[in-house]
Tab-separated table of C-alpha atoms in Angstrom:
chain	number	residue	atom	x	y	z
A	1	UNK	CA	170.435	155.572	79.445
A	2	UNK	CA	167.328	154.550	81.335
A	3	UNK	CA	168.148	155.505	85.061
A	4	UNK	CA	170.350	152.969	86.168
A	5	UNK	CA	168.353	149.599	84.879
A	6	UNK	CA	169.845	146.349	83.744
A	7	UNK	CA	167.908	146.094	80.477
A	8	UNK	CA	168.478	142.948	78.010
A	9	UNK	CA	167.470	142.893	74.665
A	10	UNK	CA	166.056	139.622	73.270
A	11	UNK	CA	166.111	138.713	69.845
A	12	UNK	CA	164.669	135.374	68.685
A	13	UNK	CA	165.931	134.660	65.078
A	14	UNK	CA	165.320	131.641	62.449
A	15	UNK	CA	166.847	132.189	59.224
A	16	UNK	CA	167.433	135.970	59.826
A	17	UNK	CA	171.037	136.086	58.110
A	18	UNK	CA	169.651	138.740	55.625
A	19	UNK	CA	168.220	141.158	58.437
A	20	UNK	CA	169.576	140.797	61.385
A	21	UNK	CA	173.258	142.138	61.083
A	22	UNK	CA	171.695	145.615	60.203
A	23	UNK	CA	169.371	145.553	63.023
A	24	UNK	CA	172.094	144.548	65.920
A	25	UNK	CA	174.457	147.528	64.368
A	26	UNK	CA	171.067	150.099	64.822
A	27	UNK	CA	170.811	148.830	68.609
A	28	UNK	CA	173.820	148.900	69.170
A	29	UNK	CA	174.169	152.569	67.746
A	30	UNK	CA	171.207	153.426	70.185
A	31	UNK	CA	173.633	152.362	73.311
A	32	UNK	CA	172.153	148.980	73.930
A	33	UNK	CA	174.576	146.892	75.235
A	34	UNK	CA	173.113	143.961	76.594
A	35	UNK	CA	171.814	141.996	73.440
A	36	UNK	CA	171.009	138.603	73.503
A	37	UNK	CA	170.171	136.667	70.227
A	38	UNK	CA	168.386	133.250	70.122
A	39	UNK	CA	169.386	131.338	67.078
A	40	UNK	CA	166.669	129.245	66.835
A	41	UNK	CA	168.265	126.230	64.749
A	42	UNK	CA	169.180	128.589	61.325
A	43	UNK	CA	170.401	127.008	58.533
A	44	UNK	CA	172.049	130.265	57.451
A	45	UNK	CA	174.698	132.334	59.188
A	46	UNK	CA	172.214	134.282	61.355
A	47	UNK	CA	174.573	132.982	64.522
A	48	UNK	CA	177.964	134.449	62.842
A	49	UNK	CA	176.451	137.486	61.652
A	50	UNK	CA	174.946	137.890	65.359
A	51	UNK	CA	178.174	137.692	67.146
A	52	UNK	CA	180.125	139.571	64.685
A	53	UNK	CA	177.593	142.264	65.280
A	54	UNK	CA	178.274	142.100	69.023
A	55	UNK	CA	175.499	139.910	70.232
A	56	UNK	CA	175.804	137.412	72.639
A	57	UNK	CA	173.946	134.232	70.556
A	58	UNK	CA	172.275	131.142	72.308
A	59	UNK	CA	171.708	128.556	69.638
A	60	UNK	CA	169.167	125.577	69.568
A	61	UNK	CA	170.389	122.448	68.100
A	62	UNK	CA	167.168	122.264	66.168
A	63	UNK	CA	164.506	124.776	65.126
A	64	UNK	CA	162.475	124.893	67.832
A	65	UNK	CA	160.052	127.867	67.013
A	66	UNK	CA	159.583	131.245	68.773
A	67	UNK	CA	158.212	130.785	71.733
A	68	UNK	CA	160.916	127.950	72.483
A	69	UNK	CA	163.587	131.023	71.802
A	70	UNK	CA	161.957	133.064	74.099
A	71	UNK	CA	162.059	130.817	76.645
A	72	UNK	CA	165.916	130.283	76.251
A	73	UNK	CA	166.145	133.667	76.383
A	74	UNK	CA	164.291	134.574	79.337
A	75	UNK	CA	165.644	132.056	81.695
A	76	UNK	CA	169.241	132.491	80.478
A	77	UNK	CA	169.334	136.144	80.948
A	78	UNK	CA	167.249	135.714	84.017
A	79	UNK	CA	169.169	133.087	85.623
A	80	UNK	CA	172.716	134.556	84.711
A	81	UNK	CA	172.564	138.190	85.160
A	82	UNK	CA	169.395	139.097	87.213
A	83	UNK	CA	167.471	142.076	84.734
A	84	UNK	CA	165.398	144.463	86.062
A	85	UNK	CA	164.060	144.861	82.573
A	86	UNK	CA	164.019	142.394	79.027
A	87	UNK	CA	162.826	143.594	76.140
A	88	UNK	CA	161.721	141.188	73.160
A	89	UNK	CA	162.593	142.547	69.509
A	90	UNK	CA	162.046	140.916	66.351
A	91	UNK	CA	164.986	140.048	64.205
A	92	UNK	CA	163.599	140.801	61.150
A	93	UNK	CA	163.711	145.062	61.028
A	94	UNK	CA	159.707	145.042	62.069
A	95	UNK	CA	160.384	146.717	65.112
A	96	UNK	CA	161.857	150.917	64.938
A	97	UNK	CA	165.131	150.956	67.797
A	98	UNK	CA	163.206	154.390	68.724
A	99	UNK	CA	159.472	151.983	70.299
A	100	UNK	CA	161.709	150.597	72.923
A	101	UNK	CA	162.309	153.688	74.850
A	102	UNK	CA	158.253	153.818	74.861
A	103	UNK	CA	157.701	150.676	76.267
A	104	UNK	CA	160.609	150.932	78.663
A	105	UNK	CA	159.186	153.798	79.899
A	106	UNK	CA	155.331	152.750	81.664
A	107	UNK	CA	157.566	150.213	83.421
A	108	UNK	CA	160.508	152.114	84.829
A	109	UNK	CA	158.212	155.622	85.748
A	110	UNK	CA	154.773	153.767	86.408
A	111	UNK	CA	155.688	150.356	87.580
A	112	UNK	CA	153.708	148.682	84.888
A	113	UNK	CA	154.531	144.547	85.339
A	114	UNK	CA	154.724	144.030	81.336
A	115	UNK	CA	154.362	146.311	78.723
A	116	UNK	CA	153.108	145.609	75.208
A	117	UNK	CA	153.416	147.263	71.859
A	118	UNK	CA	150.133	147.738	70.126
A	119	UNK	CA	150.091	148.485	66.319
A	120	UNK	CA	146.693	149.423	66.577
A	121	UNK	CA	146.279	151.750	68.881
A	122	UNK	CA	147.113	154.763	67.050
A	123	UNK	CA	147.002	153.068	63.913
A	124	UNK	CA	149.866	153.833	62.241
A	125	UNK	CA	150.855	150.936	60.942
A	126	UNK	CA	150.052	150.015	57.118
A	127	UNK	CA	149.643	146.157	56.462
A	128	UNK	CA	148.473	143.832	53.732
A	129	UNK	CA	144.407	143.995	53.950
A	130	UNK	CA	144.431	139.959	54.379
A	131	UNK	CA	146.671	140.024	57.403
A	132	UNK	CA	144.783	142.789	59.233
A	133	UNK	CA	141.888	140.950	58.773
A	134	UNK	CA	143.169	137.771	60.238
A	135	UNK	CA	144.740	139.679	63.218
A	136	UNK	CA	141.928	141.481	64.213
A	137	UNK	CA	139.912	137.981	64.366
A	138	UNK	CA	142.811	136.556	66.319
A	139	UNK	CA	142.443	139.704	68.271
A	140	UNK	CA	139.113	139.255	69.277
A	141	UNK	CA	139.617	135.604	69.547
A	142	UNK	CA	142.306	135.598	72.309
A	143	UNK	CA	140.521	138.517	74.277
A	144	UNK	CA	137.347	136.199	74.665
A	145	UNK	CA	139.768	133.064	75.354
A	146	UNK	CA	142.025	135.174	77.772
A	147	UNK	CA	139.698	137.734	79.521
A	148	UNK	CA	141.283	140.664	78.652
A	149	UNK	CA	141.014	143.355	76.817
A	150	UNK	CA	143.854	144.357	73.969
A	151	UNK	CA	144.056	146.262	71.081
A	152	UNK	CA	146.753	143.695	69.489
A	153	UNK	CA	147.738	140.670	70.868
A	154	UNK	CA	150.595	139.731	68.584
A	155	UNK	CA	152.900	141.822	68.389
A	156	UNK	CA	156.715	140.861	69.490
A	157	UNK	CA	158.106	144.187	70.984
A	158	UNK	CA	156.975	143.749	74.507
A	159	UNK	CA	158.754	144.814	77.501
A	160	UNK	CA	159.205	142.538	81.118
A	161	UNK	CA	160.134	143.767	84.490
A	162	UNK	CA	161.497	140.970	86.930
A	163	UNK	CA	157.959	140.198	88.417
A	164	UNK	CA	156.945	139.618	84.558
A	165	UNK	CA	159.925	137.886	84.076
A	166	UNK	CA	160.109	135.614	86.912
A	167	UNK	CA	156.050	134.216	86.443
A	168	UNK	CA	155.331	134.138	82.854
A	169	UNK	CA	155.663	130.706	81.716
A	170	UNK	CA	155.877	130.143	78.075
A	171	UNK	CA	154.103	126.675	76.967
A	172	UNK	CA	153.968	126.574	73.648
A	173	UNK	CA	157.066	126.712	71.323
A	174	UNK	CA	155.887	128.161	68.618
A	175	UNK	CA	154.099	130.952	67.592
A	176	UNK	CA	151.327	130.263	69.818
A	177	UNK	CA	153.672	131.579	72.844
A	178	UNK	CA	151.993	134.885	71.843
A	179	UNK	CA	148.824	133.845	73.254
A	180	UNK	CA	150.669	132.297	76.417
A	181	UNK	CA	151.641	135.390	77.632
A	182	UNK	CA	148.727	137.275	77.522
A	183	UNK	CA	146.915	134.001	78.760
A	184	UNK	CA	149.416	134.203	81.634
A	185	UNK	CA	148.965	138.070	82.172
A	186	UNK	CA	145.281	137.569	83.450
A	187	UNK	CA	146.742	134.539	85.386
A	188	UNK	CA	149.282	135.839	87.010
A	189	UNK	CA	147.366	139.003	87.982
A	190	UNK	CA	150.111	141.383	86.494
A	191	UNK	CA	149.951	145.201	85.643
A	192	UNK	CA	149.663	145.738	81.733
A	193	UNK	CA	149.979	148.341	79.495
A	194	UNK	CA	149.511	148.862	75.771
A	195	UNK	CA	151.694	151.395	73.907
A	196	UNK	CA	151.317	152.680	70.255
A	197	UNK	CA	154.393	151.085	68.103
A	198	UNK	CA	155.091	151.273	64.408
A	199	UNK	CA	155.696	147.814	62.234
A	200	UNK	CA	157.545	147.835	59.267
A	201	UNK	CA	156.503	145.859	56.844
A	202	UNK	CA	159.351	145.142	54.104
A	203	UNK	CA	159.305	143.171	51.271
A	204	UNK	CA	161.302	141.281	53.688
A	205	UNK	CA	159.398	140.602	56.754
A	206	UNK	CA	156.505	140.392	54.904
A	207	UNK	CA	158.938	137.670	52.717
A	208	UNK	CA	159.579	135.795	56.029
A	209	UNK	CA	155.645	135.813	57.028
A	210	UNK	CA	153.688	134.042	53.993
A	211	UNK	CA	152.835	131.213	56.103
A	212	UNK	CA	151.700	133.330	58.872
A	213	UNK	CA	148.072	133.854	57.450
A	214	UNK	CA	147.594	130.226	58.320
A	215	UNK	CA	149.440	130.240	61.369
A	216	UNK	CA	146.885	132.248	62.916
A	217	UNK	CA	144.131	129.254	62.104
A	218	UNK	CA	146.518	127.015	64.124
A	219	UNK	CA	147.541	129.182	66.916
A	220	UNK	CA	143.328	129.388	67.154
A	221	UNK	CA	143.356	125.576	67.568
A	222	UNK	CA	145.968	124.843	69.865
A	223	UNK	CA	144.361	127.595	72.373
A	224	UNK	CA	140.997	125.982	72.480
A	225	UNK	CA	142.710	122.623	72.814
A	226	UNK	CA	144.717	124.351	75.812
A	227	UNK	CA	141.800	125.627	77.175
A	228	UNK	CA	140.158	121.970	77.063
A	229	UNK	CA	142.980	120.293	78.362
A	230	UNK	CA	143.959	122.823	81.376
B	1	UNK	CA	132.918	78.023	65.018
B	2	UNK	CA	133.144	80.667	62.220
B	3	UNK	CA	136.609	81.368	60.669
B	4	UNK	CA	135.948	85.136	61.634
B	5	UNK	CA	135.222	83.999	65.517
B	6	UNK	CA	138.549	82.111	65.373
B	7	UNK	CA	140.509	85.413	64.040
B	8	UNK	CA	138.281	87.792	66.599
B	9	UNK	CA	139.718	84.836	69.688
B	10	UNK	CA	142.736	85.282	68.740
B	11	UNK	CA	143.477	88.746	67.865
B	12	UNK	CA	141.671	89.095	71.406
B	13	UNK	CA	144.508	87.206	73.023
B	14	UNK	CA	147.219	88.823	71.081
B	15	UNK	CA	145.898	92.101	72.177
B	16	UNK	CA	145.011	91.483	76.235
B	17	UNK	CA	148.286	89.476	76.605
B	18	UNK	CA	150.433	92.934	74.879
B	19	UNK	CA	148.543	94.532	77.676
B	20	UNK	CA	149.039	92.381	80.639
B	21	UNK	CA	152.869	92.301	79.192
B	22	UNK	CA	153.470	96.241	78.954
B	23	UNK	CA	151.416	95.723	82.647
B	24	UNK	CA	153.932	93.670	84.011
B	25	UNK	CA	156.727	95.577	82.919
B	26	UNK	CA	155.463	98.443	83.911
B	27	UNK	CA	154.624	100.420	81.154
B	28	UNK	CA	150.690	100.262	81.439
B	29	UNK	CA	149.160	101.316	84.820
B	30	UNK	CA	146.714	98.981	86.644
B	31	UNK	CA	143.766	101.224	85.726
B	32	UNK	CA	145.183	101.299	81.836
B	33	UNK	CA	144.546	97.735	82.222
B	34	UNK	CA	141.602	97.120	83.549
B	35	UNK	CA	140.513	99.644	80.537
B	36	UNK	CA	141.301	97.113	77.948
B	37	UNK	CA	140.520	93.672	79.635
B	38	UNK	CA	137.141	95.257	79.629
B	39	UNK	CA	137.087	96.294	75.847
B	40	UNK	CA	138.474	93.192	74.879
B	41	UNK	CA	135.793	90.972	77.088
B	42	UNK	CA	133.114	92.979	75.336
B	43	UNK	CA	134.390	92.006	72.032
B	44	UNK	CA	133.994	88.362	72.801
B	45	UNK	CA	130.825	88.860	74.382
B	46	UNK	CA	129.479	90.783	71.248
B	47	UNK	CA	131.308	87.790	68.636
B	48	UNK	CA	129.925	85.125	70.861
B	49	UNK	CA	126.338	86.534	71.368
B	50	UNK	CA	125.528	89.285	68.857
B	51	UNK	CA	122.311	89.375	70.195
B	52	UNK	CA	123.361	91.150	73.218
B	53	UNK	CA	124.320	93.723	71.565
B	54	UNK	CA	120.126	94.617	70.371
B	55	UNK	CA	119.733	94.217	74.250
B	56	UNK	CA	121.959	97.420	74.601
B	57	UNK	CA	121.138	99.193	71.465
B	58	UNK	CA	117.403	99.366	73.370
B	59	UNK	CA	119.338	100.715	76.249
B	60	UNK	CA	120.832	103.633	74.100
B	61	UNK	CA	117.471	104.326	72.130
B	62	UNK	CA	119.159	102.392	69.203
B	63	UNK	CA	117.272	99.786	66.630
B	64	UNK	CA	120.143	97.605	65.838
B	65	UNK	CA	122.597	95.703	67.802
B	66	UNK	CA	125.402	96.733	65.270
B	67	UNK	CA	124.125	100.365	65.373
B	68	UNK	CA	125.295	100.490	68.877
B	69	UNK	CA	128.489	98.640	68.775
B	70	UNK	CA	129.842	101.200	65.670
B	71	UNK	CA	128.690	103.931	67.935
B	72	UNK	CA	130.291	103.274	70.897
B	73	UNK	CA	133.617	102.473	68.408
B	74	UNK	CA	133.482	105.496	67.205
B	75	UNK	CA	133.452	107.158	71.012
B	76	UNK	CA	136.348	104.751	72.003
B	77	UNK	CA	138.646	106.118	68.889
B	78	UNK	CA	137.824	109.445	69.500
B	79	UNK	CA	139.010	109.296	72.830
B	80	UNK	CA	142.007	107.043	72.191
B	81	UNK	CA	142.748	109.561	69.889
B	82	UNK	CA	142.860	112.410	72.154
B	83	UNK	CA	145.027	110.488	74.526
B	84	UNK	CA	147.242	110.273	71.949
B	85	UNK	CA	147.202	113.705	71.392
B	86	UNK	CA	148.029	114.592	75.292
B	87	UNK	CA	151.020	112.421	74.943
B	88	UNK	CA	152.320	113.466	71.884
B	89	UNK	CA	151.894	117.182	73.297
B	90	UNK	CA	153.745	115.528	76.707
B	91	UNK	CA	156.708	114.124	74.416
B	92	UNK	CA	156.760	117.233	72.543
B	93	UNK	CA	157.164	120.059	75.831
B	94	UNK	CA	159.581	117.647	77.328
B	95	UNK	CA	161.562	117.622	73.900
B	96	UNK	CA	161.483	121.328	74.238
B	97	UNK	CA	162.795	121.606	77.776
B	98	UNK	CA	165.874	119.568	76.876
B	99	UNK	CA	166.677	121.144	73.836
B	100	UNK	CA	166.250	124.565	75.829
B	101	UNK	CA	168.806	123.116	78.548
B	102	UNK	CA	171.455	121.985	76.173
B	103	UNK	CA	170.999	125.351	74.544
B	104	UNK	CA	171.721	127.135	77.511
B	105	UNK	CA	174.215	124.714	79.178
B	106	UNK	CA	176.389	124.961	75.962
B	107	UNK	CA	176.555	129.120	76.272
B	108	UNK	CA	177.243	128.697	79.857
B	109	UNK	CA	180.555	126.443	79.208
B	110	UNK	CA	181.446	128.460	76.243
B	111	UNK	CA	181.019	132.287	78.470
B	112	UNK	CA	183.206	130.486	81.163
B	113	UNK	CA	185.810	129.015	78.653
B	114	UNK	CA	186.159	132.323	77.107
């Protein structure tokens, strides 16, 4: 597929029972092999579906939030099997199979360090008025706090070469872990790239995210207090 | 000796000796203690002669005595507060690192017993 690369897909999922079968059966159909789920403490059968789907599933004993996933992730895949390339997807059908291609691609043929999907670059992407509000001010707000400059700094289809890989260090667990790795993107000095993705937002995943209007208020908190305390 | 004095005394030496105990068994660093022996010695000195405390309130720009010494509570929560905050965050990332090792030492044995 993509000239000879080991590339893992990670999927951190809470809760994703509904979703998730459908959107392991689409990668899979795609030819991605190497998928790696993260059941982050579900209370519903998001880890059977997984594996019955073909997924290799790492489960947390408790539900430890996204970032925490992530982090399992990562340094599983990285410790075990050595990936040129990992590419986070979101369990909940957000993400089209056809955006990873794109961000594979500024990495493999340009030797980007991390690649990033960006829902408002070419603005394709239709979302409730409310939440594009709040994540263009969270926007803005990590830019100042991270010195950098990004169209959308949430969004959980990114792609990692090994460089990426090896230095990014996820701190917080939780949703916040967004704002960790751009934080660490300046830090670590590593070669970035935004790409133009589509979201997708169902009844479902827009379901799953009614708390995520105040998340953003918190994420906003715990960065300043990081910023305080580093 | 007001009844109030005697309760101040004596929640003084409840408090120093917790802190000279968690000291001695090594829970409390030398500096941590230090840090309270001198809060709680400026309690007694402000129970045993308030008017030291208008001495200091003229120091900070103050009027009254008791002015100062709610002031300089208030600083001493907030920042007791915060420390708490650090090592709840501590507790919390170290939580996180274990739960991530289980996690991954549990896939490891079941890949290899498969």
């Amino acid at each position: 597929m993509q000239a000879n690369k080991k590339i893992y897909i990670l999927i951190p999922a809470f809760n994703e029972g509904g979703k998730i079968g459908s959107v392991l059966a689409e990668l899979k159909n795609a030819g991605y092999e190497n998928i790696f789920v993260v059941n982050d403490g579900s209370k519903d059968d998001t880890e059977k579906i997984a594996r019955e789907a073909g997924a290799e599933v790492l489960n947390h004993i408790m539900n430890l939030g996204q970032g925490a996933a992530l982090r399992t992730g990562l340094e599983y895949i990285n410790e075990k099997y050595s990936p040129d390339i990992i590419v986070t997807f979101d369990a909940d059908g957000q993400h089209r199979i056809e955006d990873i291609a794109k961000i594979i691609e500024p990495i493999i043929k340009e030797d980007f360090d991390i690649v990033l999907g960006s829902r408002f670059l070419k603005n394709k992407t239709k979302m409730p008025v409310l939440r594009k509000i709040i994540l263009k001010a969270g926007i803005i707000f990590t830019n100042l706090l991270s010195n950098i400059k990004l169209t959308d700094t949430h969004n959980g289809l990114r792609a990692l070469n090994k460089k990426a890989i090896d230095s990014i260090e996820i701190t917080h667990r939780k949703m916040e872990h967004a704002s960790d790795i751009i934080d660490e993107i300046t830090k670590k000095k590593l070669r970035y790239k935004e790409v133009p993705v589509e979201i997708i937002y169902s009844e479902y995943s827009i379901g799953k995210g009614t708390n995520k209007n105040m998340d953003f208020i918190k994420i906003g908190i715990k960065m300043i207090i990081k910023k305080i305390t580093e | 000796m007001t009844l109030l004095k005697i309760l101040t005394v004596a929640f003084i030496i409840f408090a120093a000796s917790r802190a000279y105990l968690r000291f001695k068994g090594k829970s409390l660093s030398i500096y941590a203690l230090i840090f309270w022996i001198i809060i709680w010695l400026a309690t007694l000195i402000f129970v045993f002669d308030p008017q030291i405390s208008d001495a200091i309130a003229t120091l900070f720009g103050l009027q009254r005595g008791t002015d100062t010494i709610f002031f300089l509570a208030m600083v001493l929560l907030f920042y007791l507060i915060f420390r708490l905050y650090i090592k709840l965050d501590i507790i919390d990332k170290d939580l996180t690192r274990l739960a991530i090792e289980i996690s991954k030492k549990h896939f490891k044995q079941k890949s290899e017993d498969e």
